[in-house]
Amino acid sequence: AALAARAGGARAARTCGSADMGALFSLFSSGPPDGHLRLHARLSSSARSSGAFGLHVWGPSASAPTAWDAPLEPSGEDWFGPYFDVPLTDSASEPAGAGGPALGALLHSGDNKVCTVEFATDAEVRAKLPELWFGHGDPCTTAPSPADVPIGDLARGGARAHWLKEHLIAWRAAGAAPAGSIVRLHCSLTGQLRDAGSDGVQNSDTDEEGGPFTLELQEGGLPADLVEKHPYLKGCAALVVPHDVHARLLCRRQLAVSLEGPSGEILDCTGVQLGALLDELFSYEGPLGCFPTSEEDAQACKRPRYGSAFRRTRSALPEEAGGLTLALWSPVAQDVSVNLYEGPRGSKVETIAMERSNDGVWRAQGPATWWDKYYTYQVKAYHPQARAVVSMETPDPYSRACSADSTRTLACYLPVYMEAVPGGNLADWRGAPRPPFSHRGHAVVYELHIRDFSAADESVPADRRGKYLAFEQEGTVGDKHLRKLAAAGVTHVQLLPNYDFGSVPERKEDQREPSIPDGLAPDSDVQQAAVVETADSDAFNWGYDPVLYDVPEGSYATDPDGLPRVLEHRRMVAALHKKGLRVVVDVVYNHTLGSGPEGSHSVLDKCVPGYYYRRSEGGDYENSTCMNNTAGERAMMGRLVVDSVLHWTNEYRVDGFRFDLMGHIPLSVIQQCRQALDALTPEVDGVDGPRVLMYGEGWEFGEVAGDQRGKTAVQRHLAGTGIGSFNDRVRDAVLGGSPFTDPRQQGLMTGLFTKPWPDEVGVPQGDIQQQRKDLLVAMDKVRVALVGSLSKYKLQEDCFGVQGVLADEIHGGFVAYTGQPEEIINYVSAHDNETLYDNTVWKMPASLFSAEERMRANWLCSAIVAFAHGIPFFHAGDELLRSKSLDRDSYNSGDWFNLLDFSGKRSAFGTGLPPKGKNGEKWDMMRPMLRDPTLRPTPEMVAATTAKLCELLQVRRSTPLIGLTDAFDVFRKVDFPGGGASQEPGVIVMQVRNGTSSAGKGSLCPNLARVVVVISARFEEMRIPVPESGPEAGKCPLKLHPLQARSEDAQTRSARVDGAELVVPPQAAVVFVEPLPGKEAWLQE
């Protein structure tokens, strides 16, 4: 077989009958060595040219499991593919891990996964000796016949061909085919194409419109414009589709391409991806979802009253009045109908056929009696995951309200539905004032989970705890706390996902809460076991599991069916506005909870199968975001994102958007959102669009890394866009390490070099000389963060003595990447990973640090965020020394570990070991910490920390020179005295001088000549030379900021000017100010 493969690859092998192949195999193969299982992995001849493949092996039956990046190399190769001799353990005594196989094997080349096989028990492994063939169907222990083995990946749902333009298909395998090969396009209206091995693709349609069609290889490969648009397809062959092929019709059928060698032998076959073709032929900008058929109908459906009175009024109208239209974009569907339901549950009332137009939209028009009914779409289409034509029921992807658990869509039109308007008066609600806000760069963001806000607050009525309406309750502990933060300087509350997500049962009767006994040990594992048992059925989840993008989550509503969730979400936003807080919503357009032809959580993929999701070159749905990556580069997915952003802005009066994993969304789509928002005006739309915030996670990883799917909204592409991204550089520099390293690694504020771990503990942070170097580098990174991470800011000297270095070139580059301060979100803590306090517990052990030192380290971390130019971001509980009992990923850890107590009386620290799934490997290190009562924050410490954060925010708000909003002002007015090679480790000085603003609007500050911010991570008092003032200042002496001179913290009040020195207490962030001549009275105000 090996000789046959070498002589002519799979083509030569397939000219032999099965008996000949068996003879060849027995002649040239001696079988595996003793104690080995030979695994034959199916790999077609064309696929072998795409890379070097190896076998990843795991499980206790393997004597030599492999690392992912060091797979087992092939022992040989035959017509079937590479084979691997896997060494086994001597006995079956070692059990498999919990839920894991005794032996698993996966053929891959990098991230290109081809086929896998698993054996549950060791006995099953031994039963397969000496050889096993897999990856072609059911694994077998005898050599299969070439006629019975699929030649390509069509049977597995592979789709390596890409229909990019009406008359062009890209397929990499065709470019490596021998001269004289033929490529054919096959179609099946019934979805029954079959890879019949050496007999080729079977069951093709043979009608005039269905082919098969011969495709011509285009010289020169893919045109440059297509390579630019689809970089990951570079190197693919370009196949010309005949002009008599009706692509608009064929896209509704199953499609495949086959490759036939010059002698008629079948070399390969695969499915076809249609996304780019649908964009070219069917991109659509008209209305979708449920809407009045005409303007007159829109007026007729206005609600004069609430509830059933409306229904009686509507049902009394003539059927031709107040009608509605349902519209679904689904150009690949063979048939679509509407299922009408009388209520959120119960049987179907009627099924109505929809009509398809040439624009790919299916429409149905209905009378006024359809309003307030629930409906779904029934879509019949070929689905690549089912590999068949299937009938699928789904709610409307443009739903505005739905039944509990998003099973059905409510026929409604929010712009005129008075029942869903707070107070019942549309004009009053839309015209209600928002908190004043003059510039995006002045934002201060506080991240909060809706349920966390009130779940533990006994001052909130029991039926409103964890709900939208808890925010309406005045005088509660949470209400007072948010008002205090707003008064101090927080401008926006960012709410974790509040669109419709699928990870919490929305009906209370379907929820279960854990039962946790009293008196358990602080390091017990009983608590987490109880939480895990109900985790998927309790009322808590972060909610990064979208189902319907434009409907508020139902579990936060008092009634999850219909319009109450809409009304109550609007009331929540209005209540936050009344507290002086604008509202940012967390949106997750990078993935959905479900895909495929089945399951209630799959919506988009039932409407246009395979279109809305980013697929690998081979056809798999990408999941680098954690699941079901959406394809924002597709025209209608991009449109959905822009439409959704405008919907939330207009219909819920939100004031900003935080984009989850924004780096997976095309930059062009994010910019379209910005442009659409900027076009909104208070006069026409009731929205001051340019004041709406947009920021997100600009991480670059997965299939989008290196712009392989075009330019995406990653950090390095955002300069000058007005779109912000989270600054992980300052987080890691301040805290130490990263979320992916040893949590004990220290940083600037947690003792690196200044109070390090003893060498014998083994924390991987180098000797004292290395720590000093790393500390100085971290300080430079913090300086860059303090100037808003502006890429063109020039440091006078870095810690290695390099003169005049640009921020985007310092220490290897990419520390800075913004064009304006508003484009950076400075933070040290967020819902992800450990809380700020838990991080300091990990890094500042009780054997080295006092409770007060740990508390002050938390203060310093917050001070960096508060005093930096750019947008400060705080996680709810930063000001409360919030703990999650060291949980590093509490997305599904229930109310127990996510406790947020604004009174400061309760802490989740020491409430048991955190859930094992994400934390178990560190339980042994956690136990002594959770048992240590000195690590548990006291109510007094919490109160002091809240006061400190308010003080920091008040200093920022009262001092215009802190938080400059224009890059040129930062370039000209901010410097760092005492920096460079001779700097004092652990001490950063930032000076900001007054002057004329770059915008030409007078001076930057009406009261101060300059501000000097000193941040000291040292554990002893420090004396710092008073910086030279420059021409704009020096006429009045520096004074401690008046708010800090009246600080509740005595140590802060002890900061002072002593002659030519600034005296800074241990672990302190203090601000000295010089008033303008004649403005000395400001110090007393």
Short mmCIF file of N, CA and C in Angstrom, two decimals, residues 520-618:
data_model
loop_
_atom_site.label_atom_id
_atom_site.label_comp_id
_atom_site.label_asym_id
_atom_site.label_seq_id
_atom_site.Cartn_x
_atom_site.Cartn_y
_atom_site.Cartn_z
N LEU A 520 -20.50 25.71 57.67
CA LEU A 520 -19.46 24.99 56.93
C LEU A 520 -18.12 25.70 57.05
N ALA A 521 -17.06 24.94 56.92
CA ALA A 521 -15.71 25.51 57.01
C ALA A 521 -15.46 26.46 55.85
N PRO A 522 -14.62 27.48 56.06
CA PRO A 522 -14.35 28.45 54.99
C PRO A 522 -13.64 27.86 53.78
N ASP A 523 -13.01 26.67 53.96
CA ASP A 523 -12.34 26.02 52.84
C ASP A 523 -13.01 24.70 52.48
N SER A 524 -14.28 24.56 52.84
CA SER A 524 -15.02 23.35 52.51
C SER A 524 -15.35 23.32 51.03
N ASP A 525 -15.51 22.10 50.49
CA ASP A 525 -15.94 21.99 49.10
C ASP A 525 -17.44 21.70 48.98
N VAL A 526 -18.14 21.70 50.11
CA VAL A 526 -19.57 21.41 50.10
C VAL A 526 -20.35 22.53 49.43
N GLN A 527 -19.97 23.78 49.71
CA GLN A 527 -20.69 24.92 49.15
C GLN A 527 -20.67 24.87 47.62
N GLN A 528 -19.47 24.69 47.07
CA GLN A 528 -19.37 24.71 45.61
C GLN A 528 -20.11 23.53 44.98
N ALA A 529 -20.12 22.38 45.67
CA ALA A 529 -20.85 21.24 45.12
C ALA A 529 -22.34 21.55 45.02
N ALA A 530 -22.88 22.23 46.04
CA ALA A 530 -24.30 22.60 46.02
C ALA A 530 -24.57 23.62 44.92
N VAL A 531 -23.68 24.59 44.75
CA VAL A 531 -23.85 25.61 43.72
C VAL A 531 -23.78 24.98 42.33
N VAL A 532 -22.82 24.10 42.13
CA VAL A 532 -22.66 23.46 40.82
C VAL A 532 -23.89 22.61 40.47
N GLU A 533 -24.48 21.96 41.49
CA GLU A 533 -25.62 21.08 41.24
C GLU A 533 -26.78 21.82 40.61
N THR A 534 -26.98 23.07 40.98
CA THR A 534 -28.11 23.85 40.44
C THR A 534 -27.66 24.95 39.47
N ALA A 535 -26.39 24.96 39.11
CA ALA A 535 -25.83 26.10 38.35
C ALA A 535 -26.57 26.35 37.04
N ASP A 536 -27.01 25.31 36.38
CA ASP A 536 -27.65 25.50 35.07
C ASP A 536 -29.16 25.68 35.17
N SER A 537 -29.68 25.71 36.39
CA SER A 537 -31.12 25.89 36.55
C SER A 537 -31.46 26.96 37.59
N ASP A 538 -30.44 27.65 38.13
CA ASP A 538 -30.74 28.72 39.08
C ASP A 538 -30.98 30.02 38.32
N ALA A 539 -31.09 31.12 39.05
CA ALA A 539 -31.43 32.41 38.44
C ALA A 539 -30.20 33.21 38.04
N PHE A 540 -29.00 32.66 38.24
CA PHE A 540 -27.79 33.45 38.00
C PHE A 540 -27.01 32.94 36.79
N ASN A 541 -26.56 33.87 35.99
CA ASN A 541 -25.53 33.66 34.98
C ASN A 541 -25.11 35.03 34.49
N TRP A 542 -23.86 35.15 34.09
CA TRP A 542 -23.45 36.44 33.52
C TRP A 542 -24.26 36.76 32.28
N GLY A 543 -24.58 35.74 31.48
CA GLY A 543 -25.47 35.97 30.35
C GLY A 543 -24.79 36.18 29.01
N TYR A 544 -23.55 35.72 28.86
CA TYR A 544 -22.87 35.88 27.57
C TYR A 544 -23.28 34.76 26.61
N ASP A 545 -24.58 34.54 26.51
CA ASP A 545 -25.15 33.43 25.75
C ASP A 545 -26.35 33.92 24.96
N PRO A 546 -26.15 34.79 23.96
CA PRO A 546 -27.29 35.43 23.31
C PRO A 546 -28.17 34.46 22.52
N VAL A 547 -29.47 34.74 22.58
CA VAL A 547 -30.45 34.03 21.76
C VAL A 547 -31.15 35.04 20.84
N LEU A 548 -31.81 36.04 21.45
CA LEU A 548 -32.46 37.10 20.67
C LEU A 548 -31.79 38.43 21.05
N TYR A 549 -31.13 39.04 20.11
CA TYR A 549 -30.30 40.21 20.40
C TYR A 549 -31.10 41.44 20.82
N ASP A 550 -32.33 41.56 20.37
CA ASP A 550 -33.05 42.83 20.53
C ASP A 550 -34.21 42.76 21.51
N VAL A 551 -34.20 41.74 22.36
CA VAL A 551 -35.24 41.58 23.38
C VAL A 551 -34.56 41.57 24.74
N PRO A 552 -35.08 42.31 25.72
CA PRO A 552 -34.48 42.26 27.06
C PRO A 552 -34.62 40.86 27.68
N GLU A 553 -33.66 40.51 28.51
CA GLU A 553 -33.67 39.21 29.19
C GLU A 553 -34.91 39.08 30.07
N GLY A 554 -35.58 37.92 30.00
CA GLY A 554 -36.82 37.71 30.71
C GLY A 554 -36.68 37.34 32.16
N SER A 555 -35.54 36.76 32.57
CA SER A 555 -35.40 36.35 33.97
C SER A 555 -35.29 37.55 34.90
N TYR A 556 -34.98 38.72 34.36
CA TYR A 556 -34.91 39.94 35.18
C TYR A 556 -36.26 40.65 35.27
N ALA A 557 -37.26 40.15 34.55
CA ALA A 557 -38.58 40.78 34.55
C ALA A 557 -39.49 40.05 35.54
N THR A 558 -40.50 40.75 36.03
CA THR A 558 -41.45 40.10 36.93
C THR A 558 -42.32 39.11 36.18
N ASP A 559 -42.45 39.30 34.86
CA ASP A 559 -43.19 38.37 34.01
C ASP A 559 -42.40 38.24 32.71
N PRO A 560 -41.88 37.06 32.39
CA PRO A 560 -41.02 36.94 31.20
C PRO A 560 -41.78 36.85 29.89
N ASP A 561 -43.10 36.77 29.93
CA ASP A 561 -43.88 36.65 28.70
C ASP A 561 -44.29 38.03 28.19
N GLY A 562 -43.98 38.28 26.92
CA GLY A 562 -44.51 39.47 26.26
C GLY A 562 -43.83 40.77 26.63
N LEU A 563 -44.63 41.82 26.85
CA LEU A 563 -44.12 43.18 26.96
C LEU A 563 -43.60 43.59 28.34
N PRO A 564 -43.92 42.91 29.44
CA PRO A 564 -43.39 43.38 30.73
C PRO A 564 -41.88 43.52 30.75
N ARG A 565 -41.16 42.63 30.11
CA ARG A 565 -39.70 42.75 30.11
C ARG A 565 -39.25 44.03 29.39
N VAL A 566 -39.99 44.43 28.36
CA VAL A 566 -39.67 45.66 27.65
C VAL A 566 -39.91 46.87 28.55
N LEU A 567 -41.08 46.92 29.13
CA LEU A 567 -41.45 48.05 29.99
C LEU A 567 -40.50 48.15 31.19
N GLU A 568 -40.21 47.04 31.84
CA GLU A 568 -39.41 47.07 33.06
C GLU A 568 -37.95 47.41 32.76
N HIS A 569 -37.44 46.98 31.63
CA HIS A 569 -36.08 47.39 31.25
C HIS A 569 -36.04 48.91 31.02
N ARG A 570 -37.05 49.44 30.36
CA ARG A 570 -37.10 50.88 30.14
C ARG A 570 -37.21 51.63 31.47
N ARG A 571 -37.97 51.08 32.38
CA ARG A 571 -38.09 51.71 33.69
C ARG A 571 -36.76 51.67 34.45
N MET A 572 -36.00 50.59 34.28
CA MET A 572 -34.69 50.50 34.91
C MET A 572 -33.77 51.60 34.38
N VAL A 573 -33.72 51.76 33.08
CA VAL A 573 -32.87 52.80 32.50
C VAL A 573 -33.30 54.17 33.00
N ALA A 574 -34.60 54.42 33.02
CA ALA A 574 -35.10 55.71 33.51
C ALA A 574 -34.71 55.93 34.97
N ALA A 575 -34.76 54.87 35.77
CA ALA A 575 -34.41 54.99 37.19
C ALA A 575 -32.93 55.31 37.37
N LEU A 576 -32.08 54.69 36.56
CA LEU A 576 -30.65 54.99 36.65
C LEU A 576 -30.37 56.42 36.20
N HIS A 577 -31.07 56.88 35.18
CA HIS A 577 -30.92 58.28 34.77
C HIS A 577 -31.28 59.22 35.92
N LYS A 578 -32.33 58.89 36.65
CA LYS A 578 -32.73 59.74 37.77
C LYS A 578 -31.69 59.75 38.89
N LYS A 579 -30.90 58.70 38.98
CA LYS A 579 -29.83 58.64 39.99
C LYS A 579 -28.59 59.42 39.53
N GLY A 580 -28.63 59.94 38.31
CA GLY A 580 -27.48 60.67 37.78
C GLY A 580 -26.52 59.79 37.01
N LEU A 581 -26.99 58.63 36.58
CA LEU A 581 -26.12 57.68 35.92
C LEU A 581 -26.64 57.35 34.52
N ARG A 582 -25.78 57.47 33.54
CA ARG A 582 -26.10 56.98 32.21
C ARG A 582 -25.89 55.47 32.17
N VAL A 583 -26.37 54.84 31.10
CA VAL A 583 -26.42 53.38 31.05
C VAL A 583 -25.69 52.85 29.82
N VAL A 584 -24.75 51.97 30.06
CA VAL A 584 -24.05 51.24 29.00
C VAL A 584 -24.53 49.79 29.04
N VAL A 585 -24.86 49.23 27.89
CA VAL A 585 -25.26 47.82 27.85
C VAL A 585 -24.14 46.99 27.23
N ASP A 586 -23.96 45.81 27.78
CA ASP A 586 -22.94 44.86 27.33
C ASP A 586 -23.55 44.01 26.23
N VAL A 587 -23.00 44.08 25.03
CA VAL A 587 -23.57 43.37 23.89
C VAL A 587 -22.59 42.33 23.37
N VAL A 588 -23.13 41.22 22.90
CA VAL A 588 -22.30 40.06 22.52
C VAL A 588 -22.67 39.64 21.11
N TYR A 589 -22.17 40.39 20.13
CA TYR A 589 -22.47 40.09 18.74
C TYR A 589 -21.46 39.14 18.12
N ASN A 590 -20.49 38.68 18.90
CA ASN A 590 -19.44 37.82 18.34
C ASN A 590 -19.81 36.34 18.33
N HIS A 591 -20.85 35.95 19.07
CA HIS A 591 -21.29 34.56 19.06
C HIS A 591 -22.73 34.47 19.54
N THR A 592 -23.33 33.31 19.36
CA THR A 592 -24.65 33.03 19.92
C THR A 592 -24.56 31.73 20.70
N LEU A 593 -25.55 31.52 21.56
CA LEU A 593 -25.56 30.31 22.38
C LEU A 593 -25.79 29.07 21.53
N GLY A 594 -26.65 29.17 20.53
CA GLY A 594 -26.98 28.00 19.74
C GLY A 594 -26.73 28.18 18.27
N SER A 595 -26.55 27.06 17.59
CA SER A 595 -26.52 27.01 16.13
C SER A 595 -27.03 25.64 15.73
N GLY A 596 -27.13 25.39 14.44
CA GLY A 596 -27.60 24.10 13.99
C GLY A 596 -29.09 24.08 13.75
N PRO A 597 -29.59 22.94 13.25
CA PRO A 597 -31.01 22.84 12.86
C PRO A 597 -31.95 22.53 14.01
N GLU A 598 -31.43 22.24 15.19
CA GLU A 598 -32.27 21.84 16.30
C GLU A 598 -31.97 22.71 17.52
N GLY A 599 -32.84 22.62 18.51
CA GLY A 599 -32.63 23.33 19.76
C GLY A 599 -33.27 24.70 19.76
N SER A 600 -33.83 25.08 20.90
CA SER A 600 -34.54 26.35 21.00
C SER A 600 -33.59 27.54 21.00
N HIS A 601 -32.31 27.33 21.23
CA HIS A 601 -31.37 28.45 21.29
C HIS A 601 -30.79 28.81 19.92
N SER A 602 -31.05 28.01 18.92
CA SER A 602 -30.58 28.31 17.57
C SER A 602 -31.65 29.10 16.84
N VAL A 603 -31.29 30.27 16.38
CA VAL A 603 -32.23 31.15 15.67
C VAL A 603 -31.67 31.51 14.29
N LEU A 604 -30.58 32.24 14.28
CA LEU A 604 -30.02 32.70 13.01
C LEU A 604 -29.69 31.54 12.08
N ASP A 605 -29.19 30.46 12.65
CA ASP A 605 -28.74 29.35 11.81
C ASP A 605 -29.90 28.54 11.27
N LYS A 606 -31.08 28.71 11.81
CA LYS A 606 -32.26 28.09 11.23
C LYS A 606 -32.84 28.95 10.10
N CYS A 607 -32.62 30.25 10.20
CA CYS A 607 -33.16 31.16 9.18
C CYS A 607 -32.37 31.08 7.89
N VAL A 608 -31.04 31.13 7.99
CA VAL A 608 -30.17 31.02 6.80
C VAL A 608 -29.03 30.09 7.20
N PRO A 609 -29.21 28.79 7.07
CA PRO A 609 -28.21 27.84 7.56
C PRO A 609 -26.81 28.10 7.02
N GLY A 610 -25.85 28.15 7.93
CA GLY A 610 -24.44 28.30 7.55
C GLY A 610 -24.00 29.70 7.22
N TYR A 611 -24.94 30.65 7.12
CA TYR A 611 -24.59 32.00 6.64
C TYR A 611 -24.08 32.90 7.75
N TYR A 612 -24.78 32.97 8.86
CA TYR A 612 -24.48 33.97 9.88
C TYR A 612 -23.25 33.61 10.72
N TYR A 613 -22.66 32.45 10.49
CA TYR A 613 -21.57 31.99 11.34
C TYR A 613 -20.27 31.89 10.57
N ARG A 614 -19.20 32.25 11.25
CA ARG A 614 -17.88 32.18 10.64
C ARG A 614 -17.44 30.72 10.62
N ARG A 615 -17.09 30.26 9.46
CA ARG A 615 -16.70 28.87 9.29
C ARG A 615 -15.26 28.77 8.85
N SER A 616 -14.62 27.70 9.24
CA SER A 616 -13.24 27.48 8.83
C SER A 616 -13.19 27.26 7.33
N GLU A 617 -12.00 27.24 6.78
CA GLU A 617 -11.89 26.97 5.35
C GLU A 617 -12.50 25.62 5.02
N GLY A 618 -12.45 24.69 5.99
CA GLY A 618 -13.00 23.37 5.76
C GLY A 618 -14.48 23.25 6.03
#
